[in-house]
Every structure is written in structure tokens, then in C-alpha cells.
mmCIF file of C-alpha atoms in Angstrom:
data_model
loop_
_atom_site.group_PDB
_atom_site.id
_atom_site.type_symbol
_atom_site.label_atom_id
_atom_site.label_comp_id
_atom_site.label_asym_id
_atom_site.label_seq_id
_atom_site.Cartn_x
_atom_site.Cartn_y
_atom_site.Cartn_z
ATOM 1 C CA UNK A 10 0.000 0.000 0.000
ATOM 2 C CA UNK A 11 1.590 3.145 -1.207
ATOM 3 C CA UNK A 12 1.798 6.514 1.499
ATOM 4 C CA UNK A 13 -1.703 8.244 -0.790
ATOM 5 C CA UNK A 14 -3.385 4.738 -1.152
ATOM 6 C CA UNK A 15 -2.950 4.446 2.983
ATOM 7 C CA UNK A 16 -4.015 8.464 3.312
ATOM 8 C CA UNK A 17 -7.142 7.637 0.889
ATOM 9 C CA UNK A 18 -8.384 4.330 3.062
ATOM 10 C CA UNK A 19 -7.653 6.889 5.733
ATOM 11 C CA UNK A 20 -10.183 9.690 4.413
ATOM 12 C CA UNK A 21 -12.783 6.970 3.999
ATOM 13 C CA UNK A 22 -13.372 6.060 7.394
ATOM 14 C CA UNK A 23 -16.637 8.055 8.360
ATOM 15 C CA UNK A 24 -14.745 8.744 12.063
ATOM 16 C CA UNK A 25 -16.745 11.750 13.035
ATOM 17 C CA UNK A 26 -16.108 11.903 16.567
ATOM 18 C CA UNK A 27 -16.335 10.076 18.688
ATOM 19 C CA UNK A 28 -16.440 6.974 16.016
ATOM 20 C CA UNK A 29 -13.696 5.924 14.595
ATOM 21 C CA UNK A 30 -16.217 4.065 12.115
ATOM 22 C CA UNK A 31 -13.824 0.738 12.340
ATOM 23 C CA UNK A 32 -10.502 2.709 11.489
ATOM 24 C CA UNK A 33 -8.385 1.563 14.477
ATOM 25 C CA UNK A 34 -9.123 -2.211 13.846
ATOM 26 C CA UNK A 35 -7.511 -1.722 10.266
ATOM 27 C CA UNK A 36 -4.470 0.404 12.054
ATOM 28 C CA UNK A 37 -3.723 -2.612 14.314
ATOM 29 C CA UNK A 38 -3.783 -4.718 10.710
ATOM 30 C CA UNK A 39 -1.699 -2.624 8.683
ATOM 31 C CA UNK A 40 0.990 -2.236 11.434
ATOM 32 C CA UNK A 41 1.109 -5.932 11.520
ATOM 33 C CA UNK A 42 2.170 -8.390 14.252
ATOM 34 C CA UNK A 43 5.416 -6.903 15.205
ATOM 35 C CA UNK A 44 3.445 -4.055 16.834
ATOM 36 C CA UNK A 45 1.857 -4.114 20.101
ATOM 37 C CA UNK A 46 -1.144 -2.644 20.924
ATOM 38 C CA UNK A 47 -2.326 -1.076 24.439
ATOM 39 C CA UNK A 48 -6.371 -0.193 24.698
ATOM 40 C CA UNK A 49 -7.830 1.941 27.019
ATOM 41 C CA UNK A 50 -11.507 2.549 25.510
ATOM 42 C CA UNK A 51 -14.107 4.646 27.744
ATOM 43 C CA UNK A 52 -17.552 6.409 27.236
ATOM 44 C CA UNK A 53 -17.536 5.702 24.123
ATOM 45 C CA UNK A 54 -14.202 6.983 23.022
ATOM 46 C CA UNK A 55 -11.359 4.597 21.657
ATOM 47 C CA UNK A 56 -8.177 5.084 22.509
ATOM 48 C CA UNK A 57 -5.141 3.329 21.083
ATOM 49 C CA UNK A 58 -0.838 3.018 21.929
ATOM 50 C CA UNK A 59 1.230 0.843 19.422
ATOM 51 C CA UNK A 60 4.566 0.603 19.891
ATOM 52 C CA UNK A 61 7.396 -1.112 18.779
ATOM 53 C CA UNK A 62 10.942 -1.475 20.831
ATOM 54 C CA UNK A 63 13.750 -1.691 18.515
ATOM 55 C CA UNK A 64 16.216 -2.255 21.642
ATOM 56 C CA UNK A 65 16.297 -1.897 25.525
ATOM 57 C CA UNK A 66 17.787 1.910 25.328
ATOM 58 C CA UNK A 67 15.484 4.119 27.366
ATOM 59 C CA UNK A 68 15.009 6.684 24.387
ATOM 60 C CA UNK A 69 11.240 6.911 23.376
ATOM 61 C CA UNK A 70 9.910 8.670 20.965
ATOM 62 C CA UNK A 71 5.979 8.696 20.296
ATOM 63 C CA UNK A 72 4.086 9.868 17.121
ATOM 64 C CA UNK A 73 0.468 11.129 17.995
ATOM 65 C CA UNK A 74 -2.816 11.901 16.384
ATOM 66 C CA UNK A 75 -6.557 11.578 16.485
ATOM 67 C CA UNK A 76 -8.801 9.631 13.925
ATOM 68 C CA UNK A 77 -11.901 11.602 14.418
ATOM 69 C CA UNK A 78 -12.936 14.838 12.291
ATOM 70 C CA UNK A 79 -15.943 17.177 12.250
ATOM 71 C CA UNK A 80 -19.193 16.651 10.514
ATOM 72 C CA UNK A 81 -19.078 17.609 7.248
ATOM 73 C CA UNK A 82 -21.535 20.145 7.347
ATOM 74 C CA UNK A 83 -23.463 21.680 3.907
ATOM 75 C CA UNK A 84 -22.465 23.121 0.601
ATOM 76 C CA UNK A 85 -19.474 20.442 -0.452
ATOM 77 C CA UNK A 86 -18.289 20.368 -4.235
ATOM 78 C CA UNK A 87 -17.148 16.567 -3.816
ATOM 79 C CA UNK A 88 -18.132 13.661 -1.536
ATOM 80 C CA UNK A 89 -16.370 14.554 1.712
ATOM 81 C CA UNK A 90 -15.260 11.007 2.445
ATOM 82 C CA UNK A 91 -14.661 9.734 -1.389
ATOM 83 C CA UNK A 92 -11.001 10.618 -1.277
ATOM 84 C CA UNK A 93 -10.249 11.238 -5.090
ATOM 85 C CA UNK A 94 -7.608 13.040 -6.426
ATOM 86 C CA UNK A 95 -7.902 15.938 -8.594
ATOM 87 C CA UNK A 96 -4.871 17.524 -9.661
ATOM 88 C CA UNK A 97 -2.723 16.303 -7.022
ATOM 89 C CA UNK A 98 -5.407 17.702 -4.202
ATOM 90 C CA UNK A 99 -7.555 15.862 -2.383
ATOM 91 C CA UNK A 100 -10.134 17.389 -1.056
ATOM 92 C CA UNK A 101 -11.726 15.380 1.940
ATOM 93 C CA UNK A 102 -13.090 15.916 5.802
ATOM 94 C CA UNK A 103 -10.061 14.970 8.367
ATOM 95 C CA UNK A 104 -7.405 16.025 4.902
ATOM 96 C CA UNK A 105 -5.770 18.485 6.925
ATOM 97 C CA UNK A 106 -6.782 17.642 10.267
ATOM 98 C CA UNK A 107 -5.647 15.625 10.491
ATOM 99 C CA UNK A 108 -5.581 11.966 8.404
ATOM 100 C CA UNK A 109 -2.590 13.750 6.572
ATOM 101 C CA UNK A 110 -0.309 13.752 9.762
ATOM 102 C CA UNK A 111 -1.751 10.241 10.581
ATOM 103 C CA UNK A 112 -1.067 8.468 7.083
ATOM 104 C CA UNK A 113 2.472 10.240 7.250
ATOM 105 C CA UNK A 114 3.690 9.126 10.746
ATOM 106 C CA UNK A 115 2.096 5.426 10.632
ATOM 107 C CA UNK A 116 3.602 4.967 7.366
ATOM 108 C CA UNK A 117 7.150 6.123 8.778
ATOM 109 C CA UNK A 118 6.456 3.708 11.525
ATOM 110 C CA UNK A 119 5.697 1.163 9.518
ATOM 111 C CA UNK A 120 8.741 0.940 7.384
ATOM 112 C CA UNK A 121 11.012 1.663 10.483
ATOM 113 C CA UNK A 122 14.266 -0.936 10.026
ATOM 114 C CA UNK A 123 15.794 0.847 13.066
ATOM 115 C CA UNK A 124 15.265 3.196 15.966
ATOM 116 C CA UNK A 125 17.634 3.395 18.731
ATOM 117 C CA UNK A 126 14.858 2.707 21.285
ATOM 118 C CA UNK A 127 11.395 2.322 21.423
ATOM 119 C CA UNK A 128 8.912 4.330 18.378
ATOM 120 C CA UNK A 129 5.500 4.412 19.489
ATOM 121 C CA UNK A 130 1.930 5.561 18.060
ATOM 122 C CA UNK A 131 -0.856 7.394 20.616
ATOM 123 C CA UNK A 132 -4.237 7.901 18.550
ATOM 124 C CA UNK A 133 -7.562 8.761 19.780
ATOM 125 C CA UNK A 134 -10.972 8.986 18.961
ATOM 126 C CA UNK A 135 -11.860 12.067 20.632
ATOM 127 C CA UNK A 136 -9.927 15.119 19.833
ATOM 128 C CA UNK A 137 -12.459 16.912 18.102
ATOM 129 C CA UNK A 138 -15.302 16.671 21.062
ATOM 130 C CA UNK A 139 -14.672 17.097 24.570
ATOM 131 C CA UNK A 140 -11.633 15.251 24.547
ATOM 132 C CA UNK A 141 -12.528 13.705 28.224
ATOM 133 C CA UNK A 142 -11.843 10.422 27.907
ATOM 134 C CA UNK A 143 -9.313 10.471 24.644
ATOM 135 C CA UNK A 144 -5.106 10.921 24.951
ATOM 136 C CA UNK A 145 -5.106 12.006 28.630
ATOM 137 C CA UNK A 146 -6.903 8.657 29.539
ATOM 138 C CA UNK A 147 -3.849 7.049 27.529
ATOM 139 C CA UNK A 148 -1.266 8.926 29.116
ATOM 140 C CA UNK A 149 -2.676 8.433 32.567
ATOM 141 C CA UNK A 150 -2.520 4.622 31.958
ATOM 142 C CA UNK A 151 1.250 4.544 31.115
ATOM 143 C CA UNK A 152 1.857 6.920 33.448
ATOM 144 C CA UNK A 153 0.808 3.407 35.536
ATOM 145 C CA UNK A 154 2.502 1.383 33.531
ATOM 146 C CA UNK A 155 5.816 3.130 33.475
ATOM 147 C CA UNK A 156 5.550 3.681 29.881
ATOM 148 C CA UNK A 157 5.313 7.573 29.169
ATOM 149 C CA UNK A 158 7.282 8.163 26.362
ATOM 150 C CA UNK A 159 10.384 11.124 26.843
ATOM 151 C CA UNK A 160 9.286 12.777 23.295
ATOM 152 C CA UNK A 161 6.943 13.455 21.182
ATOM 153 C CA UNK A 162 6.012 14.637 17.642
ATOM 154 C CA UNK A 163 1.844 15.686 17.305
ATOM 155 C CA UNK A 164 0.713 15.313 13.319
ATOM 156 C CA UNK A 165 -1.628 18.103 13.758
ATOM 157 C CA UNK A 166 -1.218 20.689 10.568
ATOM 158 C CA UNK A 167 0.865 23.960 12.044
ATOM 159 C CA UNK A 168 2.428 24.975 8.680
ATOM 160 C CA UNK A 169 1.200 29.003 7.429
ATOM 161 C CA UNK A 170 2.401 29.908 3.806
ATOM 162 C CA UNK A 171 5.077 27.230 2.984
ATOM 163 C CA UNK A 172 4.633 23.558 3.870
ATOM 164 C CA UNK A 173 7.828 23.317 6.282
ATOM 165 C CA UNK A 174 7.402 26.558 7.419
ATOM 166 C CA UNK A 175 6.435 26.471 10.873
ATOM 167 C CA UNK A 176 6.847 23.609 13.648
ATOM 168 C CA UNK A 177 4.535 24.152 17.230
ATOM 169 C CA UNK A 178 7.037 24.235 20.104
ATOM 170 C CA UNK A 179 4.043 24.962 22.622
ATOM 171 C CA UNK A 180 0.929 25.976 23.399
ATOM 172 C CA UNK A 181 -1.232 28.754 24.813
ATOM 173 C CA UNK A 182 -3.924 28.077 27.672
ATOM 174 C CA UNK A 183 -7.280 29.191 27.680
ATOM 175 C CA UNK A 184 -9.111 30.996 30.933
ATOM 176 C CA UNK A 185 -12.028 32.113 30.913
ATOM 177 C CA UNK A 186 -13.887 34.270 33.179
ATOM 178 C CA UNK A 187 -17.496 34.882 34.057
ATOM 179 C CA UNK A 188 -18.708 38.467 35.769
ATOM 180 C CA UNK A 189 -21.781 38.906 36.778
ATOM 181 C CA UNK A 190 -21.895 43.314 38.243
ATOM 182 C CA UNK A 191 -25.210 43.444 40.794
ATOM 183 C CA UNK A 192 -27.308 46.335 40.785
ATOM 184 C CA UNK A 193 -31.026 48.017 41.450
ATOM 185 C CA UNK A 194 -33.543 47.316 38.664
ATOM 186 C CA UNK A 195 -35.693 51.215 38.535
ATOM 187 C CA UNK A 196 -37.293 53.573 36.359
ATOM 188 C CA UNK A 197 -35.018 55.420 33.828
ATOM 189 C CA UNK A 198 -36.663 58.581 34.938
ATOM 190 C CA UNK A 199 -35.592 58.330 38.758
ATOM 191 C CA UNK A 200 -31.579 56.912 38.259
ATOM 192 C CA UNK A 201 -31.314 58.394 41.631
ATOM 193 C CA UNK A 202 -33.297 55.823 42.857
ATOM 194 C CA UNK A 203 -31.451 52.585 40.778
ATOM 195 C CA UNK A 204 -28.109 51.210 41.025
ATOM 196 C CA UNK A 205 -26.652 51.024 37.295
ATOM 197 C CA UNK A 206 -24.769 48.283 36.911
ATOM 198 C CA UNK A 207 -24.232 49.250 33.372
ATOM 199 C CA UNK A 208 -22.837 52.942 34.836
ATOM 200 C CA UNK A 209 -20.870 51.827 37.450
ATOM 201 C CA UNK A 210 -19.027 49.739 35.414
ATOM 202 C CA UNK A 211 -18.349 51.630 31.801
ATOM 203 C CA UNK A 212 -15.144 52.982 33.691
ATOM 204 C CA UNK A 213 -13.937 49.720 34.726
ATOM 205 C CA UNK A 214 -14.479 48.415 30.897
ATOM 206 C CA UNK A 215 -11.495 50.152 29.379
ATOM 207 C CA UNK A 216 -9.209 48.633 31.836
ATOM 208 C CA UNK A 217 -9.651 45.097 31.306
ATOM 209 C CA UNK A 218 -10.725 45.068 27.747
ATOM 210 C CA UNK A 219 -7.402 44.063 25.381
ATOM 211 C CA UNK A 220 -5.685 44.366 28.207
ATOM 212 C CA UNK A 221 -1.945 42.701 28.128
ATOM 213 C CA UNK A 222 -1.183 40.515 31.116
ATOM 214 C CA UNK A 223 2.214 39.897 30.602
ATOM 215 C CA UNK A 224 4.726 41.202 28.215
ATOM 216 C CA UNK A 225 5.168 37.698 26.372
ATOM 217 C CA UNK A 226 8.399 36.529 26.141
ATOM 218 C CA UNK A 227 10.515 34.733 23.038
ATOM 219 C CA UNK A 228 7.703 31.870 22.808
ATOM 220 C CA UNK A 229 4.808 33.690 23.682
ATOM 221 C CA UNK A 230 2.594 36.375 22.449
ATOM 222 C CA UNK A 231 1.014 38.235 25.533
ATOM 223 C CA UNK A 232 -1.625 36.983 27.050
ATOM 224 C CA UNK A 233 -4.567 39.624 26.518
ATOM 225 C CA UNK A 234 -7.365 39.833 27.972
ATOM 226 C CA UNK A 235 -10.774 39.016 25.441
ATOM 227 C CA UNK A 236 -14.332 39.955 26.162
ATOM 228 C CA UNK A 237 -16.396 37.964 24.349
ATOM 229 C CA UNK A 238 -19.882 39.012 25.679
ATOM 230 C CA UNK A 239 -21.673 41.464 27.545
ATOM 231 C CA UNK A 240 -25.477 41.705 28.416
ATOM 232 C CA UNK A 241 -27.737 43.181 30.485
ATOM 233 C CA UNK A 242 -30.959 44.794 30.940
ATOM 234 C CA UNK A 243 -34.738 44.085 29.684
ATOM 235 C CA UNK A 244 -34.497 45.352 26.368
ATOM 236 C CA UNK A 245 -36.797 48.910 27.155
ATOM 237 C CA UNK A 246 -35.916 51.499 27.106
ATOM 238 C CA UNK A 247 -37.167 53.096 30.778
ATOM 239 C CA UNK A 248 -36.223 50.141 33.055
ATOM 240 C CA UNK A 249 -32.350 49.744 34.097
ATOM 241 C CA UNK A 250 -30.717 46.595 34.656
ATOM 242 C CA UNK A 251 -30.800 44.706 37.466
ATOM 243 C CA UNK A 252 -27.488 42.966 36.903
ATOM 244 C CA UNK A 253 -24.748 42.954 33.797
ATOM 245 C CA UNK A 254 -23.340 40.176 32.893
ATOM 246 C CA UNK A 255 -19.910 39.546 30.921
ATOM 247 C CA UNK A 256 -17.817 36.598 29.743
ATOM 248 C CA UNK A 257 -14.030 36.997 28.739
ATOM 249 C CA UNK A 258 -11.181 34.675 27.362
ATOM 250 C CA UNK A 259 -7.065 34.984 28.285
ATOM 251 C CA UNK A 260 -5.367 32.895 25.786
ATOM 252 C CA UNK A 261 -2.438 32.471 28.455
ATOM 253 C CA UNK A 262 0.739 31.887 27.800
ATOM 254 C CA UNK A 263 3.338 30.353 30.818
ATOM 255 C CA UNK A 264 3.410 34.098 32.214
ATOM 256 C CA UNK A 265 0.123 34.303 32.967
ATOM 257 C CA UNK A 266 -2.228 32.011 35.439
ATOM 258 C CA UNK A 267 -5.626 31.358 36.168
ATOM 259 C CA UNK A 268 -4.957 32.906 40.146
ATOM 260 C CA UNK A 269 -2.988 36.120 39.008
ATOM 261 C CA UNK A 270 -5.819 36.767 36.382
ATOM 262 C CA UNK A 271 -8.081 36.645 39.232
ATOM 263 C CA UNK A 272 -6.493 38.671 41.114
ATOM 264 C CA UNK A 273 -6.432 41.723 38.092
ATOM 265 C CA UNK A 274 -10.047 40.948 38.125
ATOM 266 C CA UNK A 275 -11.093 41.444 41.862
ATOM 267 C CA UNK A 276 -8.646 44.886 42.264
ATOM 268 C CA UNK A 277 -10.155 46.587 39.020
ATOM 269 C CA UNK A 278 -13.688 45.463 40.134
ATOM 270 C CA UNK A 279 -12.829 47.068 43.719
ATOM 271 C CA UNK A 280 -16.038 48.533 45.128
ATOM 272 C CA UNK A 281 -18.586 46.984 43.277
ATOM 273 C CA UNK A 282 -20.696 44.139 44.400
ATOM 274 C CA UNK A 283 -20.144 41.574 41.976
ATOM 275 C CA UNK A 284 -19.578 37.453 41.303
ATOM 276 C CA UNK A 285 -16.648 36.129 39.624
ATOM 277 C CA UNK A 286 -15.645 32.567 38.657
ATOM 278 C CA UNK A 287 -13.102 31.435 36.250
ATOM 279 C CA UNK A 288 -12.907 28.009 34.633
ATOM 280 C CA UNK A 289 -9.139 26.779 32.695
ATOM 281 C CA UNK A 290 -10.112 24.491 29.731
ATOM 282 C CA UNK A 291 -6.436 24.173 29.202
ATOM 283 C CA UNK A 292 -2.861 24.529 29.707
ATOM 284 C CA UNK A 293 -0.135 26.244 28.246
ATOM 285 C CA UNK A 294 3.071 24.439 28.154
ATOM 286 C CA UNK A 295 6.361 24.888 26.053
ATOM 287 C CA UNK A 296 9.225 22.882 24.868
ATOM 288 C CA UNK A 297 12.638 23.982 24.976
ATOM 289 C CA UNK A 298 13.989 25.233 21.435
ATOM 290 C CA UNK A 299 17.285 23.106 22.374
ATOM 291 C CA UNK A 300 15.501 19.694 23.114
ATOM 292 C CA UNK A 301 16.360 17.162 20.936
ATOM 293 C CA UNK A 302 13.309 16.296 19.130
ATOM 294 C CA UNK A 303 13.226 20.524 17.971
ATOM 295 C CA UNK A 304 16.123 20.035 16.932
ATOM 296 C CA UNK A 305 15.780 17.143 14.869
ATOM 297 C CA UNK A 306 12.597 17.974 13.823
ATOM 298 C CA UNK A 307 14.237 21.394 12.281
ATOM 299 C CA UNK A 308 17.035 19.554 10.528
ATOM 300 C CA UNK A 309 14.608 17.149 9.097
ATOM 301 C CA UNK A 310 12.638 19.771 7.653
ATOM 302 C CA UNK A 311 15.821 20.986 6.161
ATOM 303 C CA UNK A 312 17.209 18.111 4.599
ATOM 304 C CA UNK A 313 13.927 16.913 3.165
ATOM 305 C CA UNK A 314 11.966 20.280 2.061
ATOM 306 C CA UNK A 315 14.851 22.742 1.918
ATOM 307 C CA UNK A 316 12.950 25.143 4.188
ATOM 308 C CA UNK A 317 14.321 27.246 7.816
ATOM 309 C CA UNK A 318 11.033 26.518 9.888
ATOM 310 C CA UNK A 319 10.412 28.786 12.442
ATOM 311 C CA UNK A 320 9.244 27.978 16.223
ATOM 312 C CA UNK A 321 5.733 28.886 17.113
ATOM 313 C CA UNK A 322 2.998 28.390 19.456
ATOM 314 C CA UNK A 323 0.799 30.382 17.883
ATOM 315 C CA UNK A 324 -3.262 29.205 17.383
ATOM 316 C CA UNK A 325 -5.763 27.529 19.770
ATOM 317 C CA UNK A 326 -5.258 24.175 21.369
ATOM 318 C CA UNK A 327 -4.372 20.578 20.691
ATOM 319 C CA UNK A 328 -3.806 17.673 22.617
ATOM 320 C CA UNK A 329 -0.145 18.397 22.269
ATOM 321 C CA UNK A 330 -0.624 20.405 25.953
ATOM 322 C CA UNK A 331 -1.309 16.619 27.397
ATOM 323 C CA UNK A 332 1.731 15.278 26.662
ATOM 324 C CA UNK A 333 3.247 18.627 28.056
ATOM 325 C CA UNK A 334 1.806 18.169 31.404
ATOM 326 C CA UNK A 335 3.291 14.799 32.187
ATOM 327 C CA UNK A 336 6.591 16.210 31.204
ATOM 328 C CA UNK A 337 6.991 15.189 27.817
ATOM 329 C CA UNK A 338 9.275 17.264 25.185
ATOM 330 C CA UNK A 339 6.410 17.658 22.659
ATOM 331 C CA UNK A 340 6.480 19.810 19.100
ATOM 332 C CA UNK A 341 3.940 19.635 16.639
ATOM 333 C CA UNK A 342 4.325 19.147 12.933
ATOM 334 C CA UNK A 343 2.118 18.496 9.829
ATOM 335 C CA UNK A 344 0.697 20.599 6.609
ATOM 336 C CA UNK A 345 -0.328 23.640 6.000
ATOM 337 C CA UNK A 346 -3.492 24.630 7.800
ATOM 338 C CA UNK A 347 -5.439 26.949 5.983
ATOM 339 C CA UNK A 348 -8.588 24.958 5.475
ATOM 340 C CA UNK A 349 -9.275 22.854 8.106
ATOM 341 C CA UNK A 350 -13.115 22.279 9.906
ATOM 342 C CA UNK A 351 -13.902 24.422 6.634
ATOM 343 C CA UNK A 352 -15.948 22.700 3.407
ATOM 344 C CA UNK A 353 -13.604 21.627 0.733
ATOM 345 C CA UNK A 354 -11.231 21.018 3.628
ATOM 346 C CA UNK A 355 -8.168 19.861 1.495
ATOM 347 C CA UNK A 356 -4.573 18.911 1.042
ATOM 348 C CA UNK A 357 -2.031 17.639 -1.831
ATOM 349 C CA UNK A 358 -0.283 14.645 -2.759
ATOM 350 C CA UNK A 359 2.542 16.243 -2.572
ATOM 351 C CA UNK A 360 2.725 17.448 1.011
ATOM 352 C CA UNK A 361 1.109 14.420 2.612
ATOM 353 C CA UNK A 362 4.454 12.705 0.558
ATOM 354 C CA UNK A 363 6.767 15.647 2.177
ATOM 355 C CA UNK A 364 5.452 14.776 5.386
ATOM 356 C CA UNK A 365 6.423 10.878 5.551
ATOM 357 C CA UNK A 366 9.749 11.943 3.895
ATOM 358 C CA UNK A 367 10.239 14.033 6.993
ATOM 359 C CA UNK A 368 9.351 11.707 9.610
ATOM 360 C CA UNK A 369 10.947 9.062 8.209
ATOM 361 C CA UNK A 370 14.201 11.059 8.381
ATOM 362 C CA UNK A 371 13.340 11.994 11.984
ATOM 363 C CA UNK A 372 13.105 8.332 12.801
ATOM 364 C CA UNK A 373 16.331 7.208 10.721
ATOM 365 C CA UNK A 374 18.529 10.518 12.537
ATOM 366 C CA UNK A 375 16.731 10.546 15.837
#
């Protein structure tokens, strides 16, 4: 089976998640026997570890993905789960997000005659949901086991302009906030008689919103402060609001936690009677720009596609931040993302082909 005939089976797995619509029973096939396979399936999520050692050295490296996309949704050109090529492109759902990365790295794997150490495979079922039960089940488990690997390489697409040109050396966190400003509901025409919550806190407004955090740092962007809603009132016109309510988002980098954004919160909203509650959906974590596997990772990309990559962490979240927070040196790599969730989601034949060529060089230089 060639790398696009593997990528097209791939594609043609209806896996929209949490299903992986029989894909990881044909994964444990086409690795074949030499491959072992660790299962930890829950609430209706699969979750799957192969991994091969090649000798009793401690090194581990681990190759990571998810088999599940997004519905399809309305308005596609092409069957979203045919697969064909048309002029090198195939346009598919899960093309860029990420069967490419998948097909690349269990290909690589595959055809591995050496590794100093053990290569391994983490897939899930549920990256694209809630995630609850998908790769931080797995890594709890061999956490257990005494199996965690010491690096690994995420296939989720993090390239911009150029395929090669960017490689994910972390990831922001996400807070988010929830403010609910108490007042006294009244008459428009007696304000003396209402507390505004709307009044009382149009001043505050300008001080948290777009606010910067934290001055980022070589890896980071600051972490701003987002509103993303505000509401309040009865919709009349001569009855103020009882209450006002607002939501915000920090995309945080390492700079910035859930506590000290708290604390900004509670001084600027000094004086006010108020509830507050945040909630952390994730993590930020980042991986040293001298590890090993960013390293390697950059002079693969060199040797194979000719292109300086740069180091970002740049974007939302993956499920790169798991392997982060059990202390694994983690990077992300894969193909350009420019259309991915979207209809016509699509890639080429001849990046999904760039990709394997750049893992298995990883794998063969590691």
C-alpha cells in the first residue's frame, strides 16, 4: 500500500467523533504483528498506543494523532469522504486535520528498520469533542505502567504559507472568566433611585478590555485579555438593569495564570458588588527550542523540504498540551493549515508525501 493509497483508506473512514467508524481495527492490521497494541476505551471513546521497541535503550519517541474529524456540514463540491484526487489535491473531511499527519507518521512507523529505542503511536478517537476520555486517559494509563514516552512529535497541521514553514514548540492556555456586576432594577426617569450596573461599570471596561497581562516573552505572544460578551438589561428602554453580565477569554501563555488573572479581576472590580468565577479548559506548556526532538525535527525539515522553519505556538489548542503536562518534550508538525473544519477542507499529494519523507528522516537521525 503506497503513502496516498494508505491516506485515501484513511479519508474513507466516516470517524466523526467520537467513532472511529472501524478505522483503528484496520491500524492494528496494517501495522502488523510486530506491533503491540495497548487499549484503554471509555464512554464511548477509543483510545489506542502501538509501539514497537527496537532495543532496551530508554530513548522513546511517540508519534500522535486523532482519527476523528468534524461533521461535514453543507455546501461540499465533492463527496467529503470519497477521497479522489484531482490535480494532485484531495479534497476530503479529516485532509488536513488531520488523516494527513496520521497516514504520514504510521507509514514512517511502519517501514522503520531501526530506531535506537522504542517508536510508538498514541491515537484517539476524541480530539475533536470534549476530549474527556481520549489521549489524557492514555497517558494516565502509562503513566501506571511506566511507559510515558520522553518525546513526542503531534501530526496536527501547524504549517502558514510554505509547507515546512512552521513547527509548534508549545501551546497557549485558555481561561475564561465569568462576571456577573449586581445592581437596582428602577425607572429610567428616577436613576437616583437605581443602582446602574451598566454605569458603574463603563469605567472599569477600558481597563480590562485588550488588556496585556504579561509582556510575552521569546515563545509567547502576551496573554490579553478578550471579552467575548456582555449583556444586560430588559431590552426597554425606561427600566435599568438589574445585573450585567460579561464573559471573557485569556489565551495564556506560561506568564500568565488562572490565580494572578483573578487577582487583576477582583482589584479593578474594587467597590462593586459583583460574582466572579473562572474556569481553565487548558494549559499552556512549552518545549525547549534546544531539546532534541526541535532540533531534529528542524534539521529534518531541512534536509527533506529545503525550508528554515520557524518555532511557534501560535493558534488555539491541541492535545499536544497533554503530553506537556506529564513532562513530555512535545512539538507539533504536519501541513499547511489553511482549510481545516472548513468545506472543501483539502490537502495535496505532494505534502502528505513531504510529510512521511520528513518523519521518516526523523526516525532514521533521531
Amino acid at each position: 500500500m503506497t503513502i496516498i493509497e494508505l491516506f485515501q483508506k484513511l479519508l474513507r473512514f466516516k470517524s466523526i467523533t467520537p467513532d472511529d467508524d472501524g478505522a483503528f481495527d484496520f491500524i492494528e492490521e496494517y501495522l502488523g504483528k510486530e506491533w503491540r497494541c495497548i487499549k484503554v476505551d471509555m464512554e464511548g471513546t477509543k483510545n489506542r498506543f502501538f509501539y514497537k521497541k527496537f532495543n532496551d535503550k530508554k530513548q522513546h519517541l511517540c508519534f500522535a494523532g486523532h482519527i476523528d474529524v468534524v461533521p461535514v456540514g453543507q455546501g461540499w463540491e465533492v463527496d467529503p469522504f470519497a477521497a479522489d484526487i484531482v490535480d494532485g489535491v484531495i479534497s476530503a473531511r479529516g485532509a488536513q486535520d488531520m488523516k494527513s499527519g496520521d497516514t504520514a507518521f504510521l507509514y514512517a512507523c511502519k517501514h522503520a528498520k531501526e530506531f535506537d529505542g522504542t517508536l510508538s503511536i498514541l491515537m484517539t478517537s476524541d480530539e475533536e469533542g470534549e476530549g474527556t476520555y481520549g489521549t489524557i486517559k492514555m497517558l494516565e494509563h502509562l503513566k501506571e505502567i511506566d511507559f510515558i514516552p520522553q518525546y513526542a512529535v503531534v501530526a496536527e497541521p501547524t504549517c502558514e504559507k510554505i509547507f515546512g514553514d512552521a513547527i509548534k514548540v508549545g501551546r497557549r492556555g485558555s481561561i475564561n472568566g465569568y462576571i456577573t456586576i449586581k445592581g437596582k432594577q428602577g425607572h429610567a426617569a428616577y436613576p437616583e433611585k437605581c443602582i446602574n450596573p451598566v454605569h458603574n461599570f463603563a469605567e472599569i471596561l477600558p481597563k480590562i478590555a485588550g488588556y496585556n497581562l504579561d509582556n510575552g516573552d521569546e515563545y509567547f505572544a502576551p496573554s490579553k485579555m478578550v471579552i467575548t460578551d456582555i449583556r444586560g438589561g430588559t431590552e426597554v428602554t425606561n427600566v435599568t438593569p438589574n445585573e450585567l453580565k460579561l464573559m471573557f477569554n485569556v489565551r495564556n501563555s506560561t506568564n500568565t495564570t488562572r490565580e494572578s488573572v483573578e487577582e487583576f479581576i477582583h482589584e479593578k472590580l474594587k467597590g462593586l458588588s459583583y460574582d466572579f468565577r473562572t474556569t481553565q479548559g487548558s494549559f499552556p506548556f512549552v518545549t525547549n527550542k534546544e531539546s532534541k526532538v526541535v532540533k531534529a525535527m528542524e534539521n529534518s525539515i531541512q534536509k527533506v523540504l529545503g525550508v528554515t522553519t520557524k518555532q511557534s505556538t501560535h493558534g488555539g489548542t491541541s492535545d499536544a498540551r497533554y503530553f506537556g503536562a506529564f513532562g513530555i518534550e512535545a512539538i507539533e508538525f504536519g501541513v499547511i493549515n489553511d482549510t481545516i473544519h472548513s468545506i472543501g477542507e483539502r490537502t495535496t499529494v505532494k505534502e502528505v508525501e513531504g510529510l512521511t519523507a520528513v518523519y521518516e528522516d526523523l526516525i532514521k537521525n533521531f
